[in-house]
XYZ file of C-alpha atoms in Angstrom:
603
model
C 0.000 0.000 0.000
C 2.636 2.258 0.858
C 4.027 1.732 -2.890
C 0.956 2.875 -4.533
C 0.401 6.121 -2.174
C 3.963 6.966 -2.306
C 3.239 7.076 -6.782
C 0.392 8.798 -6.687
C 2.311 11.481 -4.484
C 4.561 11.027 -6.832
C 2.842 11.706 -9.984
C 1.274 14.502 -8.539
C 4.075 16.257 -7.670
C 5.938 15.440 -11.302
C 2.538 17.123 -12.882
C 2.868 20.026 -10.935
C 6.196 20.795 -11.213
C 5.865 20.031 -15.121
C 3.519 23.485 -15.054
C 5.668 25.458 -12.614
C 8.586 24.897 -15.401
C 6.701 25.544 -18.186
C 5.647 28.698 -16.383
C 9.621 29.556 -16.650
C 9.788 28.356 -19.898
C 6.877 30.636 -21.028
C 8.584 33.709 -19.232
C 11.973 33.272 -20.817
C 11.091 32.809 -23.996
C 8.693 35.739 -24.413
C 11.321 37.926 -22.573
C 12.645 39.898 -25.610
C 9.581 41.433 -25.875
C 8.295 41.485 -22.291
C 10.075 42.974 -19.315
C 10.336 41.405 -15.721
C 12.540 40.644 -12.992
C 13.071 37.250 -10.974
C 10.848 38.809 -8.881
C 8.151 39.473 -11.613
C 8.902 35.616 -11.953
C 8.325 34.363 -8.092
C 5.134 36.347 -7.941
C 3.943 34.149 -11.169
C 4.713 30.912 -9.653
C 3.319 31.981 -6.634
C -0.322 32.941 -7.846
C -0.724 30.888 -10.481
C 0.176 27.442 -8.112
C -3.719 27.791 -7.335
C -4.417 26.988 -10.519
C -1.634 24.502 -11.354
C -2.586 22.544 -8.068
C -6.440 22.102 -9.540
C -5.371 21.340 -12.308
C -2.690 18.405 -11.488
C -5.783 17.212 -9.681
C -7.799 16.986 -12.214
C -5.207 14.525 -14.131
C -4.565 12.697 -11.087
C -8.179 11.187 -11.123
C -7.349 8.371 -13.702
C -4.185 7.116 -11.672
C -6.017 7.677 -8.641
C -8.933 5.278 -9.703
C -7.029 2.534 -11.750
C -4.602 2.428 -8.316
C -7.690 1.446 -6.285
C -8.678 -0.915 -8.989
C -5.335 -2.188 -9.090
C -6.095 -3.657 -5.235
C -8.712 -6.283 -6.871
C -7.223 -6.991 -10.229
C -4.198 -7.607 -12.022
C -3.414 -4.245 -14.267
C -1.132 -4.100 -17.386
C 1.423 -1.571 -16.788
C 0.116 -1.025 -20.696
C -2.956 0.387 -18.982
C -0.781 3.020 -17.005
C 1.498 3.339 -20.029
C -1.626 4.086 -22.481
C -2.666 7.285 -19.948
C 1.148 8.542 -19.787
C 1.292 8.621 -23.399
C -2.050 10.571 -23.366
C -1.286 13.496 -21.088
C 2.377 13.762 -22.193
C 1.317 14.772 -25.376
C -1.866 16.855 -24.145
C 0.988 18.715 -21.977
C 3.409 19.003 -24.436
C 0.952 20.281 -26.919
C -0.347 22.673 -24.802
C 2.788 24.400 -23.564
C 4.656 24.939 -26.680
C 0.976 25.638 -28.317
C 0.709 28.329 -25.646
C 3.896 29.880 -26.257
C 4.026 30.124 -29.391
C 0.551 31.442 -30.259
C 0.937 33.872 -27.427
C 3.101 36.327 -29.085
C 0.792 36.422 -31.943
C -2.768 36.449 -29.629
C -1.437 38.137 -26.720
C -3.979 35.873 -24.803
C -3.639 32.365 -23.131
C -4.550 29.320 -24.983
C -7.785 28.677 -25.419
C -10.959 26.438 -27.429
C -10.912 29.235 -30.107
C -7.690 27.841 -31.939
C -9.354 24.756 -32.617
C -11.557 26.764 -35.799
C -8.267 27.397 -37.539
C -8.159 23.409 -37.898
C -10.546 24.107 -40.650
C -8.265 25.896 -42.301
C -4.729 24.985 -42.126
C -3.175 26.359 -44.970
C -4.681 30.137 -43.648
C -3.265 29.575 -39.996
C 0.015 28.429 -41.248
C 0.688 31.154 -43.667
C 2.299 33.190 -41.116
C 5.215 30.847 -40.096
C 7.956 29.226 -42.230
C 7.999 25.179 -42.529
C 11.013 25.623 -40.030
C 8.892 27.448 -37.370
C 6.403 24.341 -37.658
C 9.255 21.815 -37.695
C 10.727 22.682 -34.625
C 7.912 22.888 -32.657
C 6.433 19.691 -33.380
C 9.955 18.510 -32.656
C 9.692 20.440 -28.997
C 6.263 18.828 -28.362
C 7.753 15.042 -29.508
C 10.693 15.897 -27.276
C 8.840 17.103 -24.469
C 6.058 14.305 -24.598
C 8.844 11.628 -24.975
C 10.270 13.134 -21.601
C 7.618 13.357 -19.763
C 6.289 9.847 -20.825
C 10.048 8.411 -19.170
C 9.066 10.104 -16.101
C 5.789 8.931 -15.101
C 6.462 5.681 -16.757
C 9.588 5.110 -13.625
C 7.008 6.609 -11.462
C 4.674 3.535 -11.617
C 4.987 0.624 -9.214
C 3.102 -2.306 -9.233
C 3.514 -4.280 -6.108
C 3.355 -8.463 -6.272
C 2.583 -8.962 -2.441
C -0.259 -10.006 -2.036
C -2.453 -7.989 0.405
C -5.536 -9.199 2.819
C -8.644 -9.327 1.683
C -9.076 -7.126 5.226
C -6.495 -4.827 3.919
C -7.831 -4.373 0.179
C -10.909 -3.397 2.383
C -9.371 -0.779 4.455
C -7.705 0.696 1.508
C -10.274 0.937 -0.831
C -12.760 3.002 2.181
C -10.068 5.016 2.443
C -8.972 5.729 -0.769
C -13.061 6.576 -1.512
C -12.665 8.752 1.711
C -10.465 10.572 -0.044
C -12.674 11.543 -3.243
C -14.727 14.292 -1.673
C -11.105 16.249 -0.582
C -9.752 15.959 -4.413
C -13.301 17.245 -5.748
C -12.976 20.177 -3.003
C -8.920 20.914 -4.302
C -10.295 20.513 -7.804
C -13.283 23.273 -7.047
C -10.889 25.453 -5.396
C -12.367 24.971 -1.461
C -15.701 25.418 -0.308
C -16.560 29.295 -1.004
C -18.986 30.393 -3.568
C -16.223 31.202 -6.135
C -15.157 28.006 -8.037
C -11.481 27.910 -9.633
C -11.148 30.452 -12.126
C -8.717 32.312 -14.609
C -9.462 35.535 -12.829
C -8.099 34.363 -9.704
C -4.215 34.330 -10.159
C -4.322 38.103 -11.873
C -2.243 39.901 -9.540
C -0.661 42.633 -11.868
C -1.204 45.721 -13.823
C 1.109 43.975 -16.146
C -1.116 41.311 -18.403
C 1.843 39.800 -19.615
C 2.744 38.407 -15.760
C -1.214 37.570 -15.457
C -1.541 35.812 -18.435
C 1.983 34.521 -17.640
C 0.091 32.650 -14.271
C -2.341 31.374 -15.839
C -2.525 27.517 -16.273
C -2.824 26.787 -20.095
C -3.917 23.600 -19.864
C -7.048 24.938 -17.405
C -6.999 27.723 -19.563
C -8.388 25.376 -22.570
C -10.533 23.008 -20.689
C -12.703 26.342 -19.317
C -12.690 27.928 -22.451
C -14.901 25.816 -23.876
C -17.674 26.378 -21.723
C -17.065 30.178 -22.478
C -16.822 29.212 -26.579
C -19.994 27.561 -26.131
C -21.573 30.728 -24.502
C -19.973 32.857 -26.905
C -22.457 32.233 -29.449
C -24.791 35.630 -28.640
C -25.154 36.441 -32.533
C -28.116 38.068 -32.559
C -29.690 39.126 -36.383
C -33.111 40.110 -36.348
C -32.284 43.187 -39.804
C -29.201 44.261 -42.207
C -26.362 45.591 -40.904
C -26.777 48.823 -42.644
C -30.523 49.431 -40.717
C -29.032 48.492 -37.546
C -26.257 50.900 -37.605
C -28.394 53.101 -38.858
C -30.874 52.338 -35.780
C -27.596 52.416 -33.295
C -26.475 55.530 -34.487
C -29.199 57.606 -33.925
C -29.712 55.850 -29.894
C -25.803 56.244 -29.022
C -23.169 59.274 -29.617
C -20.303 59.316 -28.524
C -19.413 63.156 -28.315
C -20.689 65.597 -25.450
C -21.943 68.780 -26.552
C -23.046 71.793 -24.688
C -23.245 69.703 -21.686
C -25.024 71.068 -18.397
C -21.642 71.946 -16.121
C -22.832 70.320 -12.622
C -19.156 69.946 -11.044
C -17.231 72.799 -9.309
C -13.796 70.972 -10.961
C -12.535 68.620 -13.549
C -10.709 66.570 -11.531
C -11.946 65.768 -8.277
C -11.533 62.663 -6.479
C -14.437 59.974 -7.680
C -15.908 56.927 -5.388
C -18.221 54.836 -7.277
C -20.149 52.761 -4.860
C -22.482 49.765 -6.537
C -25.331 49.548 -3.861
C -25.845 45.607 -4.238
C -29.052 44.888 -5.156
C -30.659 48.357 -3.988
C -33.210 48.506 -6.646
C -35.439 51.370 -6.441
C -38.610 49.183 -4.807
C -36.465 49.956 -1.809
C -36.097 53.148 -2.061
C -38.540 56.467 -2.637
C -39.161 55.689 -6.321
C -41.057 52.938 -4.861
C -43.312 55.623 -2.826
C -41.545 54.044 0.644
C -39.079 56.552 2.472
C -38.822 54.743 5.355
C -36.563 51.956 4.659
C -33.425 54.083 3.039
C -33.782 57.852 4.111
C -30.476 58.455 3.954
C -30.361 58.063 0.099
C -33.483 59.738 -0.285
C -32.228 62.644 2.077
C -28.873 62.562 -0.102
C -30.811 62.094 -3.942
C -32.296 65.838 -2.768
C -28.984 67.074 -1.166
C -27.264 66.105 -4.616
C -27.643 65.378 -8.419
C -30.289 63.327 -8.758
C -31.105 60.715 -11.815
C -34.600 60.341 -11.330
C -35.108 58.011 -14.129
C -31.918 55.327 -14.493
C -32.597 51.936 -15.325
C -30.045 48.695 -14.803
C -28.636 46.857 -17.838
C -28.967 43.929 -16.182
C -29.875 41.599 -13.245
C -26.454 40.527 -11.764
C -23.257 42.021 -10.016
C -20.853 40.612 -12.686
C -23.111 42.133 -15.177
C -23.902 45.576 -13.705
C -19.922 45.738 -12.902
C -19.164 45.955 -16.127
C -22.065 47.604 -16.970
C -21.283 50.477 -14.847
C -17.913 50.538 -15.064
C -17.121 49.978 -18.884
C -20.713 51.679 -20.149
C -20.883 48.117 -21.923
C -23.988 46.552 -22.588
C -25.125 43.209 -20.931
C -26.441 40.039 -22.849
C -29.359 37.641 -22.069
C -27.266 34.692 -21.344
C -23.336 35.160 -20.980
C -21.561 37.692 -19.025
C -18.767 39.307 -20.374
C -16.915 39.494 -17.056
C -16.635 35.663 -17.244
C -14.449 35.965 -20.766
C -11.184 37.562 -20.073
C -10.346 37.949 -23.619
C -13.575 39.779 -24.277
C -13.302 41.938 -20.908
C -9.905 42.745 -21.410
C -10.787 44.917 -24.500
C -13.579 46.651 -23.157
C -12.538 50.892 -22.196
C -12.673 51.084 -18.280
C -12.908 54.869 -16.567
C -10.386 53.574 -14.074
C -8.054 53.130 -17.221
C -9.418 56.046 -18.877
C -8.722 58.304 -15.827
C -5.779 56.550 -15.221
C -3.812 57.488 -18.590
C -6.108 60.986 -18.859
C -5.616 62.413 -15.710
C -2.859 60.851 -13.774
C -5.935 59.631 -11.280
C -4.536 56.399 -8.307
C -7.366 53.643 -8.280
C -7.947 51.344 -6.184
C -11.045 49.009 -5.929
C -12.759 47.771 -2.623
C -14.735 44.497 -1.908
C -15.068 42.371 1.238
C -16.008 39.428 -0.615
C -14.071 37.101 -3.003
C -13.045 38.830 -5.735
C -11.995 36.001 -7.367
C -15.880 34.988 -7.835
C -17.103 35.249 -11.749
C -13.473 36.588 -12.923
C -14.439 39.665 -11.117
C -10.383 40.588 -10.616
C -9.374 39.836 -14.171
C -11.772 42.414 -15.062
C -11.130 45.009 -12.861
C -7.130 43.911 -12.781
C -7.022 44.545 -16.528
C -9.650 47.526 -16.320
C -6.759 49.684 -14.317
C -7.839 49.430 -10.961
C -3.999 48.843 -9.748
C -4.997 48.047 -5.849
C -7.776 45.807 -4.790
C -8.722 45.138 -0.946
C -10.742 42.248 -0.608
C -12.362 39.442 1.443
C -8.484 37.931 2.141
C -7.117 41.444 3.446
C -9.027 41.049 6.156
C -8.606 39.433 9.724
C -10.366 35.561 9.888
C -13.066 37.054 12.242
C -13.427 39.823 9.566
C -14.224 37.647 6.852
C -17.322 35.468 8.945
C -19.331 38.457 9.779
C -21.648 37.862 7.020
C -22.232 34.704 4.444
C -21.059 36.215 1.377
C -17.855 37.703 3.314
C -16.972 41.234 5.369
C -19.941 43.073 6.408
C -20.608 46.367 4.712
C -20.022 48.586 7.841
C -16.845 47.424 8.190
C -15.711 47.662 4.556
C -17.044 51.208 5.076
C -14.604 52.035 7.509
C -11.933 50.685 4.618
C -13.212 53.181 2.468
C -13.240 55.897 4.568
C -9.690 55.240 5.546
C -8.675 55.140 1.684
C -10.256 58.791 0.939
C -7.454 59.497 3.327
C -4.929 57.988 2.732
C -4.660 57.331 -1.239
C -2.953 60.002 -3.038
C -5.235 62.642 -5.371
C -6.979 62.658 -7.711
C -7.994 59.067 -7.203
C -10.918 56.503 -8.280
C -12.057 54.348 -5.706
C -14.647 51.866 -6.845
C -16.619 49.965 -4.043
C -18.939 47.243 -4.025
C -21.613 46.543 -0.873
C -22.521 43.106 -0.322
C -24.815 42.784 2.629
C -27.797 43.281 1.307
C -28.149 40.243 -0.434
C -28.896 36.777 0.969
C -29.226 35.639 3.235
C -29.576 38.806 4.515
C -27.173 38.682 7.825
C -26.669 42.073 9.139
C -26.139 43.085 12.477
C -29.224 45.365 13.244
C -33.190 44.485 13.554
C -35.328 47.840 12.876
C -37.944 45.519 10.240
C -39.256 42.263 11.092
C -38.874 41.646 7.073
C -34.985 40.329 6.692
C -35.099 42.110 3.217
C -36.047 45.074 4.205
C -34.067 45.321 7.357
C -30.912 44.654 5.295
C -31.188 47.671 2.710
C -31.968 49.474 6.202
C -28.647 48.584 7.265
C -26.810 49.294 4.116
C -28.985 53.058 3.868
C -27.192 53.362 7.503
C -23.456 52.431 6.365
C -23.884 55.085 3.229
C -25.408 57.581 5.739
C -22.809 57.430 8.183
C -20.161 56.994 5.829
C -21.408 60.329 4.051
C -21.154 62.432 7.356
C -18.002 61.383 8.294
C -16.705 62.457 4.833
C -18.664 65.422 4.974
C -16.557 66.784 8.180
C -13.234 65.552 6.111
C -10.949 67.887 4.060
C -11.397 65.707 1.117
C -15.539 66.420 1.065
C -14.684 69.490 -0.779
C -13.455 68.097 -3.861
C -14.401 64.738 -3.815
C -17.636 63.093 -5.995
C -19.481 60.305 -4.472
C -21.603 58.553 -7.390
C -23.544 56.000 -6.074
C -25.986 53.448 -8.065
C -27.099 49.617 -7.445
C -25.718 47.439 -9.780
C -29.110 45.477 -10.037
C -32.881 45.223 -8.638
C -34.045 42.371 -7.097
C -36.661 39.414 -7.283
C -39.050 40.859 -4.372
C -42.265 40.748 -2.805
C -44.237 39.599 -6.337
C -42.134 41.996 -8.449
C -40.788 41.096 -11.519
C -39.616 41.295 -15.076
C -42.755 42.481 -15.867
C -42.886 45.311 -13.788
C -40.499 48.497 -15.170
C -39.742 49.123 -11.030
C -38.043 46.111 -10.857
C -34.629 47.381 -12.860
C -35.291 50.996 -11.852
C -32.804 52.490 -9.650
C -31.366 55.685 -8.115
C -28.163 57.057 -9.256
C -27.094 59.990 -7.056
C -23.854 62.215 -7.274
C -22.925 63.924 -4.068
C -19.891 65.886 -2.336
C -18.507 69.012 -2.262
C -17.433 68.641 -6.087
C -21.296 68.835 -6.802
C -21.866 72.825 -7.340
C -25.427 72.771 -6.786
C -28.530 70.151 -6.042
C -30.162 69.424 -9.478
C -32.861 66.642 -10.536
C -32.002 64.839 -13.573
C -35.316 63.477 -15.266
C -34.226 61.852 -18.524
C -34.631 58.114 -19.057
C -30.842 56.242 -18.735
C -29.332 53.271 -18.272
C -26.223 52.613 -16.126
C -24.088 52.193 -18.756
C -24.599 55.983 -19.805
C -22.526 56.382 -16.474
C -18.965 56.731 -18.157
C -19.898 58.913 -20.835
C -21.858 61.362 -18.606
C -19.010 61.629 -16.167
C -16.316 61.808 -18.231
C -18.097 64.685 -20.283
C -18.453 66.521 -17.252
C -14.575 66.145 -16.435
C -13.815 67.351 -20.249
C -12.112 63.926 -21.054
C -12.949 62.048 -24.673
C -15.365 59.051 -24.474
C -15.277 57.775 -28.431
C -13.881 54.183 -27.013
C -17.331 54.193 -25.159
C -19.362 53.175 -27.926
C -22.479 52.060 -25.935
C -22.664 54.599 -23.191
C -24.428 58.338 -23.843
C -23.433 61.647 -22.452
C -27.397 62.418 -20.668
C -26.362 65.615 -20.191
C -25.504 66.673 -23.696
C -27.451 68.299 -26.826
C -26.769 64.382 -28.674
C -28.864 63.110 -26.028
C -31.973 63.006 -28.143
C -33.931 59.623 -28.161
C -33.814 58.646 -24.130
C -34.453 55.310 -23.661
C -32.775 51.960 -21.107
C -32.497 48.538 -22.431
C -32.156 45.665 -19.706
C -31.901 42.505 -20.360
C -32.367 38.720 -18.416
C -31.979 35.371 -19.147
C -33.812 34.927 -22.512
C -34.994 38.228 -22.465
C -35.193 41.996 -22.673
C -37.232 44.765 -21.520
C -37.128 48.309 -23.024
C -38.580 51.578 -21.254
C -39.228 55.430 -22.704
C -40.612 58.158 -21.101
C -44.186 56.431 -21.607
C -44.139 52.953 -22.652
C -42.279 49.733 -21.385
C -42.094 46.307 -23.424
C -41.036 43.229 -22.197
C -39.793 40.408 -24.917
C -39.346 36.908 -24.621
C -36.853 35.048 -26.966
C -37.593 31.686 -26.117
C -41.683 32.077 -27.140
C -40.497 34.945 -29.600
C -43.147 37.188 -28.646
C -43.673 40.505 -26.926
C -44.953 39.209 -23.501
C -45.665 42.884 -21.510
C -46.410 45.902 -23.160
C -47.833 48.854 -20.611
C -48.378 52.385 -21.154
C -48.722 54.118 -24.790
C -47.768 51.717 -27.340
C -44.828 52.552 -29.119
C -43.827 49.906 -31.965
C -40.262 51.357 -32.164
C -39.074 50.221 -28.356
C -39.238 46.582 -29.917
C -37.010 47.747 -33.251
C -34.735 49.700 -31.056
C -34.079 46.763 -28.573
C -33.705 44.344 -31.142
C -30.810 46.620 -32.915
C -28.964 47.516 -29.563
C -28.724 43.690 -29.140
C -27.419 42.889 -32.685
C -24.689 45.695 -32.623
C -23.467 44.768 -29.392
C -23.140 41.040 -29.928
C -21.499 41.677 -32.807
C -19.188 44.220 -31.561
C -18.478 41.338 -28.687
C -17.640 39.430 -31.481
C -15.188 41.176 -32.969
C -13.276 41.725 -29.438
């Protein structure tokens, strides 16, 4: 028995330290056009070993199993020998694959070089027969290697072992099975292993660097699969034509509502704070702060989410990038990568320091990829704080704590600076640490309307109130109390601008969606938006046909000034239609749709 544990250990450890070289290899190969220290280096090995250990997991299963097996029957070593052969090449393919498509991609190995299979003589005609030589040579070389390795790894023991002992053995070894599934998953939180997880750099070249390319493949296919969001419902031409007229990408004779163009910016995404909960609803009872703050401040009576989930409204929000019915961007690096970011965009423009705030894991839904890669060069997160910290609520720190973090950073940080923030207590299952309603929803938006209020007044008596902009928004509505889909109030929410860089109070009553938030900020700060194709300036003269698109899984919903429609792609039909009827909200939404799937695409 002792043989057999001591090869699995074995041929994990060979696996793993198979990636951790190729990791080198990777590094030094790409290093004429890349630049990085040994340092640069450590930190690669270091966070992408998450990923590596999965992964070596994963192609431990099929030793693991024919080893128990072996307890009962006589194996061929053949058996063993047919699996080495297997994986040497899969790992040998994928490494020099990976590095040598990377300085062409600039992006990890992944499903979508499998459609230039179709056509060889196209993907070839950029390399010399020599280039192609040599690397199948590498991958021969390498899988021959590798093969000799796990091949003197394998021991097959001729004493014969106890019926008792084959017992034992076998209830252990199945004891065992829940512990690789957990190290294969990544542990027991809500995030599952991920790509986004080992970004740890404002340089993508030491991200992508971490990242596991043989993981990288295997996950990509789920994403290829959800890739396919080609929507056609008209020509091009009409569409664009459509498109054009709803989106502009120029501010003109904007309303000037800030006292400077470049004060320091916090972006808070209220989770889930849909405007049900707040006085749009006709409640102001269960968040007066925001209500007392949407009159102190600029107020957007009339904003409507793109979407119905954080990783959506994220990006959303951040990016002014549309959402889809059933794939989120956020969860495709090599789509979210490309997308403009006003982190990045104040970053390069205006010199701003960003930094980005969440007490739970960031690593859920590629969420630091995105943000990583979006310019946010900080991030303080679920891990940054103390064990007792992280256990104050389900999904990770409590929001009045992570508060106090973001007070402390309007301190601290260095000016101008973007601090993006994301609340995460008022969501389920709704542990906060107050009771003023007997409803658990209701008493957790409560609590959250507290931590803004107090966090307001303490900024308020700061020196950085005077020239700082608070823009807070939820990222989505909620599923509540017999509301939904159906009902426009669901996705409508409050976006408020406060602080001392606000010149004067001022109601905002155009129809917008979240996404217009880059463009309408960045016009007010005098800074070019053209890279923000799907996000509109509300405050300028282009501003002409105001409407909000939101979508959900298999559907959309589209809302004017007077009439909401609500359709349903798997019955293909119109399902809601309320107020005056208005035949071009179905056009429009349709359009909007095609031009940004196609514009995803093309990314």
């Amino acid at each position: 028995m002792k043989e057999r544990v001591l090869y699995l250990v074995k041929f994990y450890v060979a696996t793993l330290l198979f990636f951790l070289v190729a990791k080198i290899g990777f590094m030094l190969y790409h290093h004429g056009g890349h630049d990085f220290t040994f340092t640069d280096m450590l930190q690669v090995l270091g966070h992408g070993l998450s990923l590596d250990l999965s992964t070596s997991l994963y192609i431990l299963i099929i030793p693991f199993l024919l080893t128990i097996l072996s307890l009962w029957i006589n194996l061929s070593r053949w058996i063993f020998r047919g699996y080495y052969i297997i994986i040497a090449i899969i790992l040998s393919l994928a490494f020099v694959t990976d590095t040598s498509l990377y300085e062409f991609w600039l992006f990890k190995l992944d499903a979508s070089c499998l459609q230039y299979l179709e056509t060889p003589t196209e993907a070839m005609a950029s390399v010399s027969m020599v280039y192609i030589l040599f690397r199948i040579i590498c991958v021969l070389v390498i899988a021959t290697l590798f093969y000799w390795i796990y091949d003197k790894l394998t021991t097959q023991s001729q004493k014969q072992t106890a019926q008792s002992q084959k017992l034992i053995a076998t209830l252990v070894a199945i004891l065992f099975i829940p512990l690789i599934i957990i190290g294969i998953r990544g542990g027991l939180d809500e995030s599952t292993t991920n790509i986004g997880q080992v970004y740890f750099s404002q340089n993508q070249f030491l991200n992508h660097s971490a990242v596991n390319p043989v993981f990288s493949f295997i996950a990509s296919f789920e994403k290829t699969a959800s890739n396919n969001v080609s929507y056609r419902f008209m020509d091009d031409d009409e569409c664009q034509h459509i498109v054009s007229e709803l989106y502009h990408t120029q501010s003109i004779g904007s309303d000037t509502l800030l006292a400077t163009q470049t004060p320091n910016i916090i972006v808070i995404l209220l989770e889930s704070c849909g405007g049900q909960f707040t006085e749009i609803s006709g409640r102001t009872d269960i968040t007066p702060n925001l209500n007392r703050l949407a009159r102190e401040g600029i107020y957007f009576t009339n904003c409507y989410a793109n979407s119905w989930r954080t990783d959506r409204g994220m990006v959303c929000t951040l990016s002014g990038y549309p959402s889809f019915p059933t794939i989120s961007v956020m969860k495709i690096p090599s789509k979210s990568r490309t997308l403009p970011n006003i982190a990045r965009t104040l970053q390069d423009e205006r010199g701003y320091t960003t930094h980005y705030l969440y007490g739970g894991d960031i690593n859920f839904t590629n969420m630091r990829s995105y943000l990583v890669s979006g310019g946010f060069a900080a991030l303080t997160w679920k891990n940054d704080y103390t064990k007792d910290e992280q256990e104050t609520a389900k999904w990770g720190v409590r929001d009045d704590i992570t508060f106090e973090t973001l007070y402390q950073l309007t301190t601290t940080m260095s000016q101008p600076y973007l601090i993006g923030y994301s609340t995460l207590s008022s969501h389920s299952p709704w542990d906060v640490p107050i009771h003023h309603f007997d409803d658990e929803v209701l008493n957790a938006f409560y609590y959250l309307d507290q931590c803004v209020g107090n966090f307001i007044e303490r900024l308020r008596k700061s020196d950085a109130w005077d020239h700082t902009l608070v823009v807070m928004l939820p990222d989505h509505g909620i599923v509540y109390n017999g509301l939904d889909e159906s009902n426009p109030l669901l996705n409508h929410i409050p976006m408020i601008w406060v602080g001392g860089a606000v010149k004067a109070p001022k109601r905002i009553e155009q129809i917008c969606n979240q996404t217009d938030l880059p463009a309408t900020l960045l016009g007010q700060l005098g800074i070019n938006h053209d890279t923000y194709t799907f996000s509109r300036d509300v405050l300028s003269k282009t501003y002409t046909k105001p409407v909000a698109i939101h979508t959900y899984d298999d559907g959309f919903t589209m809302t004017d000034s007077v009439s909401f429609v609500n359709y349903d792609f798997i019955s293909d039909r119109v399902i809601i239609e309320q107020g005056k009827k208005n035949p071009q909200l179905l056009l429009w939404g349709r359009a909007i749709l095609q031009a940004a799937s196609k514009d995803l695409d093309q990314r």
